[in-house]
Coordinates of C-alpha atoms and ligand atoms in Angstrom, one line a residue:
M1 CA 28.5 85.8 36.8
N2 CA 25.2 84.8 35.2
D3 CA 24.7 81.1 35.6
K4 CA 21.5 80.9 33.4
V5 CA 21.5 78.7 30.4
Q6 CA 22.2 81.2 27.6
K7 CA 22.1 79.2 24.4
V8 CA 20.8 75.8 23.5
L9 CA 21.0 73.5 20.6
A10 CA 17.6 72.0 19.8
V11 CA 16.5 69.1 17.7
E12 CA 13.0 68.3 16.3
T13 CA 12.5 64.8 14.7
S14 CA 9.0 63.9 15.8
C15 CA 7.5 63.4 12.4
D16 CA 9.1 63.9 8.9
D17 CA 11.1 67.1 9.3
T18 CA 14.6 67.0 10.6
S19 CA 15.3 70.3 12.1
V20 CA 18.2 71.7 14.3
A21 CA 18.4 75.2 15.8
I22 CA 20.5 77.3 18.1
V23 CA 18.3 79.5 20.3
D24 CA 19.0 81.9 23.1
L25 CA 16.9 82.6 26.2
N26 CA 15.1 85.6 24.6
G27 CA 13.8 83.4 21.8
F28 CA 16.3 84.7 19.4
V29 CA 17.1 82.0 16.7
V30 CA 20.8 82.3 15.9
N31 CA 20.4 79.8 13.1
Q32 CA 18.0 77.0 12.1
V33 CA 18.6 74.4 9.4
S34 CA 16.1 71.8 8.4
A35 CA 15.8 68.8 6.0
N36 CA 12.5 68.1 4.4
Q37 CA 11.5 64.5 3.4
D38 CA 8.5 65.2 1.2
L39 CA 10.1 63.7 -1.9
Q40 CA 10.8 60.4 -0.1
H41 CA 7.2 60.1 1.2
A42 CA 5.4 61.4 -1.9
P43 CA 5.4 58.1 -3.8
Y44 CA 3.4 56.6 -0.9
G45 CA 0.9 59.5 -0.6
G46 CA 1.7 59.9 3.1
I47 CA 4.4 59.6 5.8
V48 CA 5.9 56.1 6.1
P49 CA 7.3 56.0 9.7
E50 CA 10.2 53.6 8.8
I51 CA 11.3 55.9 6.0
A52 CA 11.0 58.9 8.3
S53 CA 13.3 57.5 11.0
R54 CA 15.9 56.3 8.5
N55 CA 16.0 59.7 6.9
H56 CA 16.4 61.4 10.3
S57 CA 19.3 59.2 11.1
V58 CA 21.1 60.1 7.9
A59 CA 20.4 63.9 8.1
L60 CA 20.6 64.7 11.8
L61 CA 24.4 64.7 12.5
P62 CA 25.4 66.7 9.4
L63 CA 22.7 69.2 10.2
I64 CA 24.0 69.6 13.8
D65 CA 27.5 70.2 12.5
H66 CA 26.2 72.6 9.9
V67 CA 24.2 74.8 12.3
I68 CA 27.2 75.1 14.7
K69 CA 29.6 76.0 11.9
K70 CA 27.1 78.4 10.3
S71 CA 26.8 80.1 13.7
N72 CA 30.6 80.4 14.0
M73 CA 30.4 78.5 17.3
T74 CA 31.9 75.5 19.0
W75 CA 30.3 73.2 21.6
T76 CA 31.7 75.4 24.4
D77 CA 29.2 78.1 23.2
I78 CA 26.3 75.7 23.9
N79 CA 25.0 75.4 27.4
G80 CA 22.1 73.0 27.0
L81 CA 20.3 70.5 24.7
C82 CA 16.6 70.3 23.9
V83 CA 14.8 67.6 22.0
T84 CA 11.2 66.7 21.2
N85 CA 10.4 63.6 23.1
R86 CA 6.5 63.7 22.9
P87 CA 4.2 63.2 21.0
G88 CA 5.3 61.8 17.7
L89 CA 6.3 58.8 15.6
I90 CA 8.2 56.5 18.0
G91 CA 11.1 55.7 15.6
S92 CA 11.5 59.3 14.6
L93 CA 11.5 60.5 18.3
I94 CA 14.2 57.9 19.2
V95 CA 16.6 59.2 16.6
G96 CA 16.6 62.7 18.0
I97 CA 16.6 61.6 21.6
M98 CA 19.5 59.1 21.3
T99 CA 21.6 61.5 19.3
L100 CA 21.2 64.3 21.9
K101 CA 21.8 61.9 24.8
S102 CA 25.1 61.0 23.2
I103 CA 26.1 64.6 22.8
A104 CA 24.9 65.4 26.4
Q105 CA 27.2 62.6 27.7
A106 CA 30.1 63.6 25.5
Y107 CA 30.0 67.3 26.4
Q108 CA 28.5 67.1 29.8
L109 CA 25.5 69.3 28.9
P110 CA 22.0 69.4 30.5
L111 CA 19.3 67.8 28.3
I112 CA 15.6 68.4 28.3
G113 CA 12.8 66.6 26.5
V114 CA 10.1 68.9 25.2
N115 CA 6.5 68.5 24.3
H116 CA 6.1 69.2 20.6
L117 CA 2.8 71.0 21.1
E118 CA 4.3 73.3 23.8
G119 CA 6.8 74.2 21.1
H120 CA 4.1 75.2 18.7
L121 CA 2.3 77.2 21.4
L122 CA 5.5 79.2 22.2
A123 CA 6.4 79.8 18.5
P124 CA 4.9 83.4 18.6
F125 CA 7.8 84.5 20.8
L126 CA 10.6 83.4 18.3
K127 CA 12.6 86.1 16.6
D128 CA 15.6 86.3 14.3
A129 CA 17.6 88.7 12.2
Q130 CA 14.7 89.1 9.8
Y131 CA 11.6 88.9 12.0
Q132 CA 10.3 89.9 15.4
P133 CA 6.9 89.7 16.9
P134 CA 5.1 92.8 18.2
S135 CA 7.2 94.1 21.2
D136 CA 4.1 94.3 23.5
F137 CA 3.0 90.7 22.7
D138 CA 2.8 88.6 25.9
Y139 CA 0.7 86.0 27.8
P140 CA -2.2 85.3 28.1
Y141 CA -3.4 84.5 24.5
I142 CA -5.6 82.1 22.6
A143 CA -3.7 79.8 20.3
L144 CA -5.0 77.7 17.5
A145 CA -2.5 74.9 16.8
V146 CA -3.4 73.4 13.5
S147 CA -1.3 70.8 11.7
G148 CA -1.4 67.4 10.1
G149 CA -1.6 65.6 13.4
H150 CA -3.4 68.1 15.7
T151 CA -6.1 70.7 15.6
S152 CA -6.8 72.3 19.0
L153 CA -7.5 75.6 20.7
Y154 CA -5.5 76.6 23.8
W155 CA -5.9 79.2 26.4
V156 CA -2.2 80.0 27.0
K157 CA -2.3 81.6 30.5
S158 CA 1.5 81.8 31.0
F159 CA 4.6 79.8 30.3
S160 CA 3.8 76.2 31.2
E161 CA 0.1 76.9 31.9
Y162 CA -1.8 75.6 28.9
V163 CA -5.5 74.8 28.9
V164 CA -7.0 72.8 26.0
I165 CA -10.3 74.6 25.4
G166 CA -11.3 73.0 22.1
T167 CA -10.2 70.2 19.8
T168 CA -11.2 68.2 16.7
K169 CA -13.4 65.2 17.4
D170 CA -11.9 63.3 14.5
D171 CA -9.4 64.4 11.7
A172 CA -6.9 67.2 12.0
A173 CA -7.4 70.0 9.5
G174 CA -4.1 69.3 7.8
E175 CA -5.1 65.7 7.5
A176 CA -8.3 66.8 5.8
F177 CA -6.4 69.0 3.4
D178 CA -4.0 66.1 2.6
K179 CA -6.8 63.6 2.0
F180 CA -8.8 66.0 -0.1
A181 CA -5.6 66.8 -2.2
K182 CA -5.4 63.0 -3.0
M183 CA -9.0 62.9 -4.0
V184 CA -8.7 65.7 -6.5
G185 CA -5.4 64.2 -7.9
L186 CA -2.9 66.6 -6.3
G187 CA 0.3 65.1 -4.9
Y188 CA 1.7 64.9 -1.4
P189 CA 1.9 66.9 0.8
G190 CA -1.5 68.1 -0.2
G191 CA -2.2 71.1 2.0
V192 CA 0.2 73.4 0.2
Q193 CA -1.0 72.3 -3.2
V194 CA -4.6 72.8 -2.4
D195 CA -3.7 76.3 -1.2
K196 CA -1.9 77.1 -4.5
T197 CA -4.6 75.6 -6.7
A198 CA -7.3 77.4 -4.7
A199 CA -5.8 80.7 -5.6
Q200 CA -7.3 80.4 -9.1
G201 CA -10.7 79.1 -7.9
D202 CA -14.1 80.3 -6.9
A203 CA -14.7 79.5 -3.2
S204 CA -18.5 79.8 -3.6
K205 CA -18.9 77.3 -6.4
Y206 CA -19.4 74.2 -4.1
N207 CA -21.1 74.3 -0.7
F208 CA -19.2 72.0 1.7
P209 CA -20.4 71.5 5.2
R210 CA -19.0 73.5 8.2
S211 CA -19.5 71.0 10.9
L212 CA -20.3 72.2 14.5
V213 CA -19.9 75.9 13.7
L214 CA -23.4 76.6 15.0
E215 CA -22.8 74.8 18.2
D216 CA -21.9 76.9 21.2
N217 CA -18.7 75.1 22.0
L218 CA -15.1 75.0 20.7
M219 CA -15.2 71.5 19.3
M220 CA -14.3 71.0 15.6
S221 CA -14.9 68.1 13.2
F222 CA -13.5 67.6 9.6
S223 CA -14.5 64.0 8.8
G224 CA -18.0 65.1 7.6
L225 CA -16.4 67.6 5.2
K226 CA -14.1 64.8 3.9
S227 CA -17.0 62.4 3.4
S228 CA -19.0 65.1 1.7
A229 CA -16.1 65.8 -0.7
H230 CA -15.7 62.1 -1.4
R231 CA -19.4 61.8 -2.3
L232 CA -19.3 64.8 -4.6
L233 CA -16.1 63.6 -6.3
E234 CA -17.3 60.1 -6.7
K235 CA -20.1 61.3 -9.0
M236 CA -17.8 63.6 -11.1
P237 CA -16.0 62.3 -14.2
K238 CA -12.2 62.6 -14.1
E239 CA -12.1 65.3 -16.7
E240 CA -14.6 67.4 -14.8
I241 CA -12.5 67.1 -11.6
E242 CA -9.6 68.4 -13.6
T243 CA -11.4 71.4 -15.0
E244 CA -13.1 72.1 -11.7
R245 CA -10.0 71.5 -9.5
A246 CA -9.4 75.1 -8.6
N247 CA -13.0 75.7 -7.7
L248 CA -13.1 72.5 -5.7
C249 CA -9.9 73.4 -3.8
A250 CA -11.1 77.0 -3.1
S251 CA -14.5 75.8 -1.9
F252 CA -13.0 73.0 0.3
Q253 CA -10.3 75.4 1.7
E254 CA -13.0 78.0 2.5
A255 CA -15.0 75.5 4.5
V256 CA -11.9 74.5 6.6
V257 CA -11.0 78.1 7.2
D258 CA -14.5 79.1 8.1
V259 CA -14.6 76.4 10.8
L260 CA -11.1 77.4 12.2
V261 CA -11.8 81.2 12.2
S262 CA -15.3 80.8 13.7
K263 CA -14.1 78.6 16.6
L264 CA -11.1 80.9 17.2
L265 CA -13.4 83.9 17.5
K266 CA -15.7 82.0 19.8
A267 CA -12.7 81.2 22.0
A268 CA -11.6 84.8 22.0
D269 CA -15.1 85.8 23.1
R270 CA -15.4 83.1 25.8
Y271 CA -12.1 84.0 27.4
K272 CA -12.4 87.7 26.7
C273 CA -9.0 87.7 25.1
R274 CA -7.8 90.1 22.3
K275 CA -4.6 88.3 21.6
L276 CA -4.8 85.5 19.0
V277 CA -2.1 83.2 17.7
I278 CA -2.2 80.6 14.9
T279 CA 0.6 78.1 14.7
G280 CA 1.3 74.6 13.2
G281 CA 1.7 73.6 9.5
V282 CA -1.8 74.6 8.4
S283 CA -1.2 78.2 9.6
A284 CA 1.0 78.5 6.4
N285 CA -2.3 78.5 4.5
S286 CA -2.6 81.8 2.6
R287 CA -6.4 82.0 2.9
L288 CA -6.3 81.3 6.7
R289 CA -3.6 84.0 7.1
Q290 CA -5.6 86.5 5.1
R291 CA -8.8 85.8 7.1
I292 CA -7.0 86.1 10.4
E293 CA -5.0 89.2 9.4
A294 CA -8.3 90.9 8.5
L295 CA -9.2 90.7 12.2
S296 CA -6.3 92.9 13.2
D297 CA -8.4 96.0 13.8
K298 CA -10.0 94.2 16.7
Y299 CA -7.4 91.8 17.9
Q300 CA -3.6 91.6 18.3
I301 CA -2.8 88.8 15.8
V302 CA 0.5 87.0 15.9
V303 CA 1.1 84.5 13.1
P304 CA 4.8 83.4 13.2
P305 CA 6.7 83.1 9.9
V306 CA 6.2 79.8 8.1
R307 CA 9.6 78.6 9.2
Y308 CA 8.4 78.7 12.8
C309 CA 4.9 77.5 12.1
T310 CA 5.7 74.2 10.4
D311 CA 7.6 71.6 12.5
N312 CA 10.9 73.3 13.5
A313 CA 13.6 73.0 16.1
A314 CA 13.6 76.7 17.1
M315 CA 10.3 76.4 19.0
I316 CA 11.6 73.3 20.8
G317 CA 14.7 75.2 21.8
Y318 CA 12.7 78.1 23.2
A319 CA 10.4 75.9 25.2
G320 CA 13.4 73.8 26.4
I321 CA 15.6 76.8 27.4
L322 CA 12.8 78.2 29.5
R323 CA 12.4 74.8 31.3
L324 CA 16.2 74.3 31.8
N325 CA 16.3 77.8 33.4
R326 CA 13.6 76.7 35.8
G327 CA 15.9 73.9 36.9
E328 CA 14.2 71.1 35.0
S329 CA 16.2 68.6 33.1
H330 CA 15.9 64.9 32.1
G331 CA 19.5 63.8 31.6
L332 CA 20.3 60.4 30.3
S333 CA 17.2 58.8 31.5
L334 CA 15.2 60.6 28.8
G335 CA 13.1 58.4 26.6
P336 CA 10.3 58.9 24.0
S337 CA 6.9 59.4 25.4
P338 CA 4.3 59.0 22.6
Q339 CA 1.2 60.0 24.6
L340 CA -0.3 63.3 23.8
Y341 CA -1.6 65.5 26.6
E342 CA -2.2 63.8 29.8
S343 CA 0.1 65.5 32.3
D344 CA 1.3 68.5 30.3
F345 CA -2.0 70.3 29.8
S346 CA -5.2 71.0 31.6
F347 CA -8.6 70.8 30.0
D348 CA -11.6 73.0 29.9
L349 CA -13.7 71.4 27.2
Q350 CA -17.3 72.5 27.6
Ligands
KG4_1 O1 3.1 71.3 11.7 P1 3.3 70.4 10.5 O2 4.5 70.8 9.7 O3 3.5 68.9 10.9 C1 2.7 68.3 11.8 O4 3.0 68.3 13.1 O5 1.7 67.7 11.4 O6 2.0 70.4 9.6 C2 1.9 69.7 8.4 C3 0.5 69.8 7.9 C4 0.2 68.9 6.6 O7 -1.1 68.3 6.8 C5 0.2 69.9 5.5 O8 -0.6 69.5 4.4 C6 -0.3 71.2 6.2 O9 0.3 71.2 7.4 N1 0.0 72.4 5.4 C7 -0.9 73.2 4.8 C8 -0.2 74.2 4.1 N2 1.1 74.0 4.4 C9 1.2 72.9 5.1 N3 -2.3 73.1 4.8 C10 -2.9 74.0 4.1 N4 -2.3 75.1 3.4 C11 -1.0 75.2 3.4 N5 -0.4 76.2 2.8
ZN2 ZN1 3.8 70.0 14.5

């Protein structure tokens, strides 16, 4: 009899997406269901933490019921529970954690709290009925995790061995996209709208700065780019911003993508690694995908499908099931832990 944890139910509520998935120990996603809160936050131009946690508390239990029914399962088919407990918005984290603690108690299931970023880093192993990664993909690899809250490069040596090798000194790339979208009069969330608008534009029309690209390190910065866009747009009449919107978006997007791609390649060079992964919400960006995929003659590129790149429960389930099968679990003492890296990662920032 195999006493390994075979299937887990996982929950992700660290920010504004409520996501629930059932995942097996090979990274196969039986089902994932998610609720997006964009419409509720849009009037405020950004995420309002109190609204996020209230929405999680309304959406989470119905989503859990739904994913179990959709998978034709009952609780007896689930052998463990995984929930993001760090980092994230404290109120949002608490909703996911308290819900799974109640279920763990009711059904006597082991529970593990997962680092959200470890989830993003392991997303390239996820598979489902429609998608699978290349069969020879494995550790070690370089991962660029790029989202609204984080922009960092990692040397992923093996499961649970993650080295932060580069990071942004200021804003995350997704945050820069969102702020720029606001400046050019696009709604929230901005990244995806900049991406769509840029498709009609000329990326060489405006020359935005590519901070730190010439420096021989893996550090990034997007605040100079944001200020430069602000200074340019301040001088432009509203009508001109409207007529130039596509060119502005394409030029801004190209600057962000140039920085990300150049640092990713520098990392590959430094660690002599031919396997590259991009993950996190910004990896949904079509220009970034295009530029990364163009490198596939020299590198093995794995970009998970968008459903596993943006915040999702499947990645939390996979990280969690691996940890449960190593004998780790938190049980009912689990709490939210807002701090980011300290004990989960090591650092090699030169
Ligand atoms: O990983 P994610 O869903 O949540 C965080 O952990 O932050 O990432 C959300 C970020 C937002 O800043 C959003 O604007 C950005 O990802 N994003 C994009 C695109 N889709 C989402 N940025 C650029 N182009 C896109 N297509
Ligand atoms: Zn994320």
